[in-house]
Coordinates of C-alpha atoms in Angstrom, one line a residue:
X1 CA 109.9 116.7 75.4
X2 CA 110.8 114.0 77.9
X3 CA 109.7 115.0 81.4
X4 CA 111.6 113.6 84.4
X5 CA 110.3 114.1 87.9
X6 CA 113.0 114.0 90.6
X7 CA 111.2 116.0 93.3
X8 CA 109.3 113.3 95.1
X9 CA 110.2 114.6 98.6
X10 CA 108.0 117.6 97.7
X11 CA 105.1 115.5 96.4
X12 CA 104.4 112.2 94.7
X13 CA 102.1 111.2 91.9
X14 CA 98.8 109.7 93.1
X15 CA 98.8 105.9 92.8
X16 CA 95.9 104.8 90.5
X17 CA 94.9 102.2 93.1
X18 CA 94.5 105.0 95.6
X19 CA 92.4 107.0 93.2
X20 CA 90.2 103.9 92.6
X21 CA 89.7 103.6 96.3
X22 CA 88.8 107.3 96.6
X23 CA 86.4 107.5 93.6
X24 CA 83.3 106.0 95.2
X25 CA 83.5 108.7 98.0
X26 CA 83.8 111.4 95.3
X27 CA 80.6 110.2 93.5
X28 CA 77.9 108.0 95.0
X29 CA 79.2 107.6 98.6
X30 CA 79.2 111.3 99.4
X31 CA 77.2 111.4 102.6
X32 CA 78.2 113.7 105.5
X33 CA 79.8 111.4 108.1
X34 CA 77.9 113.3 110.9
X35 CA 74.5 112.4 109.4
X36 CA 72.5 109.6 110.9
X37 CA 70.9 108.2 107.7
X38 CA 72.5 105.4 105.7
X39 CA 74.7 107.6 103.5
X40 CA 76.2 109.3 106.5
X41 CA 76.7 106.0 108.4
X42 CA 78.5 104.6 105.3
X43 CA 80.8 107.6 105.3
X44 CA 81.5 107.4 109.0
X45 CA 82.3 103.7 108.7
X46 CA 84.8 104.5 105.9
X47 CA 86.6 107.0 108.1
X48 CA 86.8 104.7 111.1
X49 CA 88.0 101.8 108.9
X50 CA 90.7 104.1 107.6
X51 CA 91.7 105.1 111.1
X52 CA 91.9 101.4 112.1
X53 CA 94.1 100.7 109.0
X54 CA 96.5 103.6 109.8
X55 CA 96.7 102.6 113.5
X56 CA 97.4 99.0 112.7
X57 CA 100.2 99.8 110.3
X58 CA 101.8 102.3 112.7
X59 CA 101.2 99.9 115.7
X60 CA 99.1 102.5 117.5
X61 CA 95.6 102.6 119.0
X62 CA 92.9 104.0 116.7
X63 CA 92.0 106.6 119.3
X64 CA 95.6 108.0 119.0
X65 CA 95.1 108.8 115.3
X66 CA 93.6 112.1 114.2
X67 CA 93.1 113.1 110.6
X68 CA 94.3 116.6 109.6
X69 CA 94.9 118.7 106.4
X70 CA 98.6 117.6 106.4
X71 CA 102.0 117.8 108.1
X72 CA 102.0 121.6 108.6
X73 CA 98.7 121.6 110.6
X74 CA 99.8 118.5 112.5
X75 CA 103.1 120.0 113.6
X76 CA 101.5 123.3 114.4
X77 CA 98.9 121.6 116.6
X78 CA 101.4 119.4 118.5
X79 CA 103.8 122.2 119.2
X80 CA 101.2 124.7 120.2
X81 CA 99.3 122.2 122.4
X82 CA 102.5 121.2 124.2
X83 CA 103.0 124.9 125.3
X84 CA 99.3 125.8 125.9
X85 CA 98.0 122.5 127.3
X86 CA 100.9 120.5 128.6
X87 CA 102.8 123.2 130.4
X88 CA 106.0 123.3 128.3
X89 CA 107.8 126.6 128.9
X90 CA 111.0 125.7 127.1
X91 CA 111.2 124.5 123.5
X92 CA 114.3 122.7 122.2
X93 CA 114.6 122.3 118.5
X94 CA 117.1 122.5 115.6
X95 CA 117.8 125.1 113.0
X96 CA 117.5 122.4 110.4
X97 CA 113.8 121.8 110.9
X98 CA 111.1 122.3 108.3
X99 CA 109.6 125.8 108.4
X100 CA 106.3 124.3 109.7
X101 CA 108.2 123.7 113.0
X102 CA 110.7 126.6 112.9
X103 CA 108.1 129.3 112.3
X104 CA 105.8 127.9 115.0
X105 CA 108.5 127.7 117.7
X106 CA 109.8 131.2 116.7
X107 CA 106.2 132.6 117.0
X108 CA 105.7 131.1 120.4
X109 CA 109.0 132.4 121.6
X110 CA 108.4 135.9 120.2
X111 CA 105.0 135.9 122.0
X112 CA 106.9 135.2 125.3
X113 CA 105.1 131.9 125.8
X114 CA 108.2 129.7 125.8
X115 CA 112.0 130.0 125.9
X116 CA 113.7 128.6 122.8
X117 CA 117.0 126.7 122.4
X118 CA 118.6 125.1 119.4
X119 CA 120.5 121.9 119.7
X120 CA 123.9 121.8 117.9
X121 CA 124.4 119.7 114.8
X122 CA 127.5 118.5 113.1
X123 CA 128.8 119.4 109.6
X124 CA 127.1 116.2 108.4
X125 CA 123.7 117.5 109.6
X126 CA 123.1 115.1 112.5
X127 CA 121.7 116.4 115.8
X128 CA 124.2 116.4 118.7
X129 CA 122.4 114.2 121.3
X130 CA 124.9 115.1 124.0
X131 CA 124.1 118.7 123.5
X132 CA 120.4 117.9 123.6
X133 CA 120.9 116.2 127.0
X134 CA 123.0 119.1 128.2
X135 CA 120.2 121.6 127.4
X136 CA 117.5 119.4 129.0
X137 CA 119.7 118.9 132.1
X138 CA 120.3 122.7 132.5
X139 CA 116.7 123.7 131.9
X140 CA 114.6 124.5 134.9
X141 CA 111.4 124.4 132.9
X142 CA 109.2 121.6 131.5
X143 CA 110.5 121.1 128.0
X144 CA 109.2 120.3 124.5
X145 CA 111.7 118.7 122.2
X146 CA 110.7 118.9 118.6
X147 CA 113.1 117.3 116.1
X148 CA 112.3 115.8 112.7
X149 CA 112.8 112.1 112.0
X150 CA 114.2 112.7 108.6
X151 CA 115.4 116.0 107.1
X152 CA 113.4 116.9 104.0
X153 CA 116.3 118.6 102.3
X154 CA 119.4 116.5 103.1
X155 CA 117.7 113.3 104.1
X156 CA 119.5 112.8 107.5
X157 CA 117.7 110.3 109.8
X158 CA 117.3 111.0 113.5
X159 CA 117.6 108.1 116.1
X160 CA 114.1 108.7 117.2
X161 CA 114.3 106.0 120.0
X162 CA 117.5 107.5 121.4
X163 CA 115.9 111.0 121.5
X164 CA 112.7 109.6 123.1
X165 CA 114.7 107.9 125.9
X166 CA 116.5 111.2 126.6
X167 CA 113.2 113.0 126.8
X168 CA 111.8 110.3 129.1
X169 CA 114.8 110.8 131.4
X170 CA 114.0 114.5 131.8
X171 CA 110.2 114.3 131.6
X172 CA 110.1 116.2 128.4
X173 CA 107.4 116.1 125.7
X174 CA 108.7 114.8 122.4
X175 CA 107.2 115.8 119.0
X176 CA 108.8 114.5 115.8
X177 CA 108.0 115.7 112.3
X178 CA 107.8 112.3 110.5
X179 CA 106.3 113.6 107.3
X180 CA 109.2 112.2 105.2
X181 CA 109.2 108.8 107.0
X182 CA 105.6 107.8 107.5
X183 CA 104.8 105.7 104.4
X184 CA 108.6 105.1 103.8
X185 CA 109.6 103.2 106.9
X186 CA 107.9 100.8 109.4
X187 CA 106.8 102.3 112.7
X188 CA 106.1 100.7 116.0
X189 CA 104.6 103.5 118.0
X190 CA 103.7 101.2 121.0
X191 CA 107.4 100.8 121.5
X192 CA 108.6 104.3 120.5
X193 CA 108.9 106.9 123.3
X194 CA 107.3 109.8 121.4
X195 CA 104.2 111.9 122.2
X196 CA 103.4 113.3 118.8
X197 CA 104.2 112.3 115.2
X198 CA 102.9 113.6 111.9
X199 CA 102.2 112.3 108.3
X200 CA 101.1 113.6 105.0
X201 CA 99.4 111.5 102.3
X202 CA 101.0 113.2 99.3
X203 CA 104.5 112.1 100.3
X204 CA 103.8 108.4 99.6
X205 CA 101.5 108.4 96.5
X206 CA 98.4 109.5 98.4
X207 CA 96.2 112.6 97.9
X208 CA 97.2 116.1 98.9
X209 CA 95.4 117.9 101.7
X210 CA 95.2 115.1 104.2
X211 CA 97.5 114.0 107.0
X212 CA 97.6 112.6 110.4
X213 CA 98.6 113.6 113.9
X214 CA 99.4 110.8 116.3
X215 CA 98.8 111.8 119.9
X216 CA 100.0 109.3 122.5
X217 CA 97.1 108.1 124.7
X218 CA 98.9 109.4 127.8
X219 CA 98.7 112.9 126.5
X220 CA 95.5 115.0 126.8
X221 CA 95.3 118.2 124.7
X222 CA 92.4 120.6 124.0
X223 CA 90.6 120.8 120.7
X224 CA 92.6 121.9 117.7
X225 CA 89.6 123.6 115.9
X226 CA 86.4 124.5 117.7
X227 CA 83.0 123.8 116.3
X228 CA 81.4 120.4 115.7
X229 CA 82.3 117.1 117.3
X230 CA 84.3 115.6 114.5
X231 CA 87.5 113.7 115.2
X232 CA 86.3 112.9 118.7
X233 CA 85.7 116.6 119.5
X234 CA 89.3 117.4 118.7
X235 CA 89.1 118.9 115.2
X236 CA 85.8 120.5 114.1
X237 CA 84.8 120.6 110.5
X238 CA 83.3 118.1 108.0
X239 CA 85.9 115.5 107.3
X240 CA 87.9 115.1 104.1
X241 CA 86.2 111.8 103.5
X242 CA 87.8 110.8 100.2
X243 CA 91.2 112.2 101.3
X244 CA 91.1 110.1 104.5
X245 CA 90.2 106.9 102.5
X246 CA 93.0 107.7 100.1
X247 CA 95.5 108.3 102.9
X248 CA 94.8 104.9 104.4
X249 CA 94.9 103.1 101.1
X250 CA 98.2 104.8 100.1
X251 CA 99.8 103.9 103.5
X252 CA 98.6 100.3 103.1
X253 CA 100.2 100.0 99.6
X254 CA 103.4 101.7 100.7
X255 CA 103.7 99.3 103.6
X256 CA 103.2 96.2 101.4
X257 CA 105.8 97.5 98.9
X258 CA 108.3 98.8 101.5
X259 CA 111.0 96.1 101.1
X260 CA 110.9 96.1 97.3
X261 CA 110.6 99.8 96.9
X262 CA 113.2 100.9 99.4
X263 CA 115.8 98.6 97.8
X264 CA 115.0 99.8 94.3
X265 CA 114.8 103.5 95.2
X266 CA 117.9 103.3 97.4
X267 CA 119.7 101.7 94.4
X268 CA 118.7 104.6 92.2
X269 CA 120.1 107.1 94.7
X270 CA 123.4 105.2 94.9
X271 CA 123.6 104.9 91.1
X272 CA 123.0 108.6 90.6
X273 CA 125.6 109.5 93.2
X274 CA 128.2 107.3 91.5
X275 CA 127.4 108.7 88.0
X276 CA 127.7 112.3 89.3
X277 CA 131.1 111.6 90.9
X278 CA 132.2 109.9 87.7
X279 CA 131.0 112.5 85.3
X280 CA 131.2 115.9 87.0
X281 CA 134.3 117.3 88.8
X282 CA 133.8 119.0 92.2
X283 CA 130.4 117.5 93.2
X284 CA 129.8 117.3 96.9
X285 CA 127.0 115.5 98.7
X286 CA 125.3 117.2 101.6
X287 CA 124.3 115.4 104.8
X288 CA 125.1 111.8 105.8
X289 CA 124.3 110.6 102.3
X290 CA 125.6 107.1 102.5
X291 CA 125.0 106.6 106.2
X292 CA 121.9 107.3 108.3
X293 CA 119.9 108.9 105.5
X294 CA 116.6 108.7 103.6
X295 CA 116.8 106.3 100.7
X296 CA 114.7 108.7 98.6
X297 CA 116.8 111.9 98.9
X298 CA 120.2 112.9 97.3
X299 CA 121.3 116.5 98.0
X300 CA 124.2 117.6 95.7
X301 CA 126.3 120.7 95.7
X302 CA 127.8 121.6 92.3
X303 CA 130.7 124.1 91.6
X304 CA 129.3 127.6 91.1
X305 CA 129.7 128.8 87.5
X306 CA 127.8 131.2 85.3
X307 CA 125.8 128.2 84.0
X308 CA 125.2 126.5 87.4
X309 CA 123.8 129.6 89.1
X310 CA 120.7 129.1 86.9
X311 CA 120.8 125.3 87.3
X312 CA 117.1 124.7 88.3
X313 CA 115.8 127.0 85.6
X314 CA 118.0 125.3 83.0
X315 CA 117.0 121.8 84.2
X316 CA 113.3 122.8 83.9
X317 CA 113.9 123.9 80.3
X318 CA 115.1 120.4 79.7
X319 CA 112.0 118.9 81.3
X320 CA 113.7 117.9 84.6
X321 CA 112.0 118.7 87.9
X322 CA 114.3 119.1 90.9
X323 CA 114.5 121.3 93.9
X324 CA 117.0 123.8 95.4
X325 CA 116.4 122.6 98.9
X326 CA 112.8 122.5 100.2
X327 CA 110.0 122.8 97.6
X328 CA 107.6 123.9 100.3
X329 CA 109.0 127.4 99.8
X330 CA 107.9 129.4 96.8
X331 CA 108.5 132.9 95.4
X332 CA 111.9 134.6 95.6
X333 CA 114.6 132.0 96.1
X334 CA 116.3 132.8 99.4
X335 CA 118.4 129.7 99.4
X336 CA 118.1 126.8 101.8
X337 CA 118.4 127.4 105.6
X338 CA 119.5 123.8 106.0
X339 CA 122.4 124.1 103.5
X340 CA 123.4 127.4 105.0
X341 CA 123.6 125.8 108.4
X342 CA 125.8 122.8 107.4
X343 CA 127.7 123.9 104.3
X344 CA 127.6 127.7 103.8
X345 CA 129.9 127.7 100.8
X346 CA 129.2 130.5 98.4
X347 CA 131.1 128.7 95.6
X348 CA 128.6 125.8 95.5
X349 CA 125.0 125.5 94.3
X350 CA 122.9 122.8 96.0
X351 CA 120.2 120.8 94.3
X352 CA 117.9 118.1 95.9
X353 CA 117.0 115.1 93.8
X354 CA 114.4 112.8 95.3
X355 CA 113.1 109.6 93.8
X356 CA 110.1 107.2 93.7
X357 CA 109.5 103.8 92.4
X358 CA 108.4 105.3 89.1
X359 CA 112.0 106.6 88.3
X360 CA 114.5 104.7 86.3
X361 CA 118.2 104.4 85.6
X362 CA 117.6 105.7 82.1
X363 CA 116.2 108.9 83.6
X364 CA 119.3 109.2 85.9
X365 CA 121.6 108.9 82.9
X366 CA 119.7 111.6 81.0
X367 CA 119.8 114.0 84.0
X368 CA 123.5 113.4 84.6
X369 CA 124.2 113.9 80.9
X370 CA 122.2 117.2 81.0
X371 CA 124.1 118.3 84.2
X372 CA 127.4 117.8 82.5
X373 CA 126.4 120.5 80.0
X374 CA 125.2 122.9 82.6
X375 CA 128.2 122.9 85.0

């Protein structure tokens, strides 16, 4: 059976060139980076070279890049540190955030450590920047603003520079979950008013289990994990050596291919949207699909029928991988909190299709043809 993978916002296949770069550190170059003998020094050099590569691509200083286990750890660390170490007593976020952010801010609020406000968003899913400024202006506390750069379910892009300038005006700390954009868009962190951003290697054909946290050099926080002196005394524990090497290689390749890949993948997204509109009555696109939106994500609502209620299951039977919102949630399907917030229509069923450079128009045609029989 043909297998079609349209869930690249959840995870991407590992690039063979990334695996090739990682392999020596899985076999002969396995030394502990904290050891002083040659094997250890070789591993330490590989980590620091990876850090320099990531920093150069993001236009940051190497000392601002910390390797983590992924986006969830990075966001948890930034948000918690802003409250515990930087004196933020009021968190401003959005109900459309990834659960790594939502559950962290809710936990801190429930513990009584910070007040919590949610900024309004329009029916197209964009954050209302006037409302953000209103909340900041009315708050008598030091604030943390945590808003994602690109929504993982509907693809909406935030004007990260505009939000950063508003935060500067009110002396607020700004954290942005950039897991869906690092490796997919160019960054210039030297000229971006943000204190924390995050990244995860598996979103751009790198390995799972490795990510980054960027901490602006003007921000001082306490260690994330206590123990050894790894990550400049900020995150104890033996480093994920081959993962870190793979992250840097994947980011390097993604940056080299950005212009070509973004045009190709964006074309696939537009082609699928056109084919869906042409072939299936009543389709609706969630978010700012053809405006300020990720070129990799297409979120579609289909008319609810007896067939479409089981749409993901039926697509899977046909060998098609897609997601009903965020694939980071498993177990009983409770629906998407993002779709509920912007388009709470009980007569529609939402599906997220997300693409990579490995997908083709022929795959799109097969999926659209299959959907015609399922709606």
